[in-house]
PDB file of C-alpha atoms in Angstrom:
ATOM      1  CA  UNK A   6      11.800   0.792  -9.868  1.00 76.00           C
ATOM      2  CA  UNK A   7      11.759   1.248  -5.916  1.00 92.00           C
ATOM      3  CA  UNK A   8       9.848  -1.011  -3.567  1.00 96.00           C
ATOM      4  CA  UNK A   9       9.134  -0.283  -0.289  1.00 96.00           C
ATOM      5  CA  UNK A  10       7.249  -2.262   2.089  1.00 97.00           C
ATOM      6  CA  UNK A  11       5.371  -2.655   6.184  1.00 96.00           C
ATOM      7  CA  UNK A  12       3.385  -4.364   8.018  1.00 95.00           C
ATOM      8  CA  UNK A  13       0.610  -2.931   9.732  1.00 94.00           C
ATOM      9  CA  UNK A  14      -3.029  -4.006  11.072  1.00 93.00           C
ATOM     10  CA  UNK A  15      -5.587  -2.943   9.019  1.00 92.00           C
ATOM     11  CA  UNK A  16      -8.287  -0.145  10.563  1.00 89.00           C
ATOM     12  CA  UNK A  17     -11.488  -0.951  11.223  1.00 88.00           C
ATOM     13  CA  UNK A  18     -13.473  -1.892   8.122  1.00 90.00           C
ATOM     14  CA  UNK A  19     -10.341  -3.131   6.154  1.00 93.00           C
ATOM     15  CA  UNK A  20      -8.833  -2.548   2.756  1.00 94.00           C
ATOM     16  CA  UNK A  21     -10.589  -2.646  -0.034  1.00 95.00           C
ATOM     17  CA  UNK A  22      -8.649  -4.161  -3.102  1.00 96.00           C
ATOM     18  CA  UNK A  23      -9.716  -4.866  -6.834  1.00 95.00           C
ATOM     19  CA  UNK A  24      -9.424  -8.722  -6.457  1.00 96.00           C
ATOM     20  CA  UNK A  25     -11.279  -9.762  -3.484  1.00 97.00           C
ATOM     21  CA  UNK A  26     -12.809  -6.849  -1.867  1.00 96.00           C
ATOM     22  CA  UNK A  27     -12.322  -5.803   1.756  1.00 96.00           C
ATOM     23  CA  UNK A  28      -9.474  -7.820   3.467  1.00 96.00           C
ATOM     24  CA  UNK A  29      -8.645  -7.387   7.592  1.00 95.00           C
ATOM     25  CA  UNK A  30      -6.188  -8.269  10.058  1.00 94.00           C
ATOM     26  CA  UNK A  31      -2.302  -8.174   9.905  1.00 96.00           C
ATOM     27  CA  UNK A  32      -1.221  -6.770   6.736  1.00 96.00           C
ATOM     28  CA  UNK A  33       1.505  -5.856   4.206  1.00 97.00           C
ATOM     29  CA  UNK A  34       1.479  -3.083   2.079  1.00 97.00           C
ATOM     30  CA  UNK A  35       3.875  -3.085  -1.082  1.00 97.00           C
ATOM     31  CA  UNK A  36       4.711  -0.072  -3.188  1.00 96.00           C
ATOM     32  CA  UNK A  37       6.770   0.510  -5.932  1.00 96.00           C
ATOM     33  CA  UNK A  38       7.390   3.154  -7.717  1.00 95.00           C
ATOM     34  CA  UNK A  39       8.968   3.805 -11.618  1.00 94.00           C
ATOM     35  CA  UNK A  40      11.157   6.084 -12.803  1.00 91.00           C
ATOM     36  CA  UNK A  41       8.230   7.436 -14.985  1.00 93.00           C
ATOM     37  CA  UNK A  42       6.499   8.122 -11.789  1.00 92.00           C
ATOM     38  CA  UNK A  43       3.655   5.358 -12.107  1.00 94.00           C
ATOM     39  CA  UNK A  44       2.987   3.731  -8.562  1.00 95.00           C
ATOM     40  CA  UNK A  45       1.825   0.328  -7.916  1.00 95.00           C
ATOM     41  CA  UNK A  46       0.224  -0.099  -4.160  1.00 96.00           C
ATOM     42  CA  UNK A  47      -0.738  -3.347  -3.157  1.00 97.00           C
ATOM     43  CA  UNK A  48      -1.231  -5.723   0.462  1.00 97.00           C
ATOM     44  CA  UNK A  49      -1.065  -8.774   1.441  1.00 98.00           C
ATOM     45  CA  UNK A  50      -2.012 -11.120   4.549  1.00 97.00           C
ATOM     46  CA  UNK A  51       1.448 -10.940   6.353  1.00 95.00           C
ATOM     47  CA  UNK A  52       3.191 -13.890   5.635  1.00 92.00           C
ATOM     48  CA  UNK A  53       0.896 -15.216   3.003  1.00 96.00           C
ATOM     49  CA  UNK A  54       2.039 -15.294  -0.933  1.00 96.00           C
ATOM     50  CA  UNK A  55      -0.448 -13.842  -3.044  1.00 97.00           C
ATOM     51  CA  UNK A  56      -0.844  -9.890  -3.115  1.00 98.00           C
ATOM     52  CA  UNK A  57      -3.961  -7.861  -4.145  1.00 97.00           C
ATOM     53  CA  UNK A  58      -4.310  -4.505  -5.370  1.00 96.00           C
ATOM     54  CA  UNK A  59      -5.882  -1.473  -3.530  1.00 94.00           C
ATOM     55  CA  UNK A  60      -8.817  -0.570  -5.014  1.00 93.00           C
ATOM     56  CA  UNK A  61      -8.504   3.029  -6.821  1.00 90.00           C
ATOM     57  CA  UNK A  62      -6.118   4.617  -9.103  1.00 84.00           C
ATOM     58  CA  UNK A  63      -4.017   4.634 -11.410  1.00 86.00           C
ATOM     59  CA  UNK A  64      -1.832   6.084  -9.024  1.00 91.00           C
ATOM     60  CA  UNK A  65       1.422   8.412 -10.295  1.00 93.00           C
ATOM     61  CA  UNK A  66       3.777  10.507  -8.298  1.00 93.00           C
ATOM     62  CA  UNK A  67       4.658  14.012  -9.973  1.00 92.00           C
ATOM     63  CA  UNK A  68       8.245  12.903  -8.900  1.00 91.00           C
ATOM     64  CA  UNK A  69       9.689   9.865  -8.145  1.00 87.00           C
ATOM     65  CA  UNK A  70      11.800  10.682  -5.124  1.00 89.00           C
ATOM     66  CA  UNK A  71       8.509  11.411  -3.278  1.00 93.00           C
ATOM     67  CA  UNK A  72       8.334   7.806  -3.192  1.00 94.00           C
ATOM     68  CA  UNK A  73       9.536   6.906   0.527  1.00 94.00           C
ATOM     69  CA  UNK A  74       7.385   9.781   1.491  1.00 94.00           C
ATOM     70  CA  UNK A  75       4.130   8.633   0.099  1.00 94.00           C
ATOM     71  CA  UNK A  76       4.580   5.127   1.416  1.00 95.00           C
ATOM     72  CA  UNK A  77       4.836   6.496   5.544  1.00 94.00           C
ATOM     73  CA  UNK A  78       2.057   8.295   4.578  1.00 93.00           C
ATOM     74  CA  UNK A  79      -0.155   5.327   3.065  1.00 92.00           C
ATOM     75  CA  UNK A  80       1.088   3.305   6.348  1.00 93.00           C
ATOM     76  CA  UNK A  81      -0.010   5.906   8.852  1.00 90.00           C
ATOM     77  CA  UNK A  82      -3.449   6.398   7.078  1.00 89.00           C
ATOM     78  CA  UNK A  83      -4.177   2.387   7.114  1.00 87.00           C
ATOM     79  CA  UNK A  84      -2.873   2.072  10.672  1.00 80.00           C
ATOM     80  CA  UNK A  85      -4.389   4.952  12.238  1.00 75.00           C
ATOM     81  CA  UNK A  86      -6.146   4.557  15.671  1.00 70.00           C
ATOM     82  CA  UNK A  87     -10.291   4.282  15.189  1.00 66.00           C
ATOM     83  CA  UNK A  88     -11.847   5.581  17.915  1.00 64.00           C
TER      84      UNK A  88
END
């Protein structure tokens, strides 16, 4: 499995995970991908301990080496500018 992770400040409105609905503020967003292609994204509060799942999925790359990819992407899409 790869893991790849970044900090970032979430956009306006937050991220919406499974365990405790819409979080804000300085973030970190984990991914981690298997050989099988099943993806696992999740943040955090920077700094802080526990992690929570984004809400959605299951996620699963058609190919595994996509992974480093897909992560920029999910970074630049939660840290976009909101006008």
């Amino acid at each position: 499995m790869s893991d790849r992770y970044s900090v970032f400040t979430a956009p306006r409105g937050g991220v919406m995970t499974s365990e405790v609905g819409v979080i804000t503020g300085e973030l970190e967003l984990h991914t981690g991908a298997a050989d099988d292609g099943t993806l696992t994204l999740r943040v955090r509060y920077a700094g802080a301990a526990e992690w929570y799942t984004i809400d959605g999925g299951p996620y699963r790359l058609h190919d595994p080496r996509d992974h480093e990819v897909l992560h920029e992407v999910v970074v630049n899409l939660l840290h976009r500018p909101q006008p």
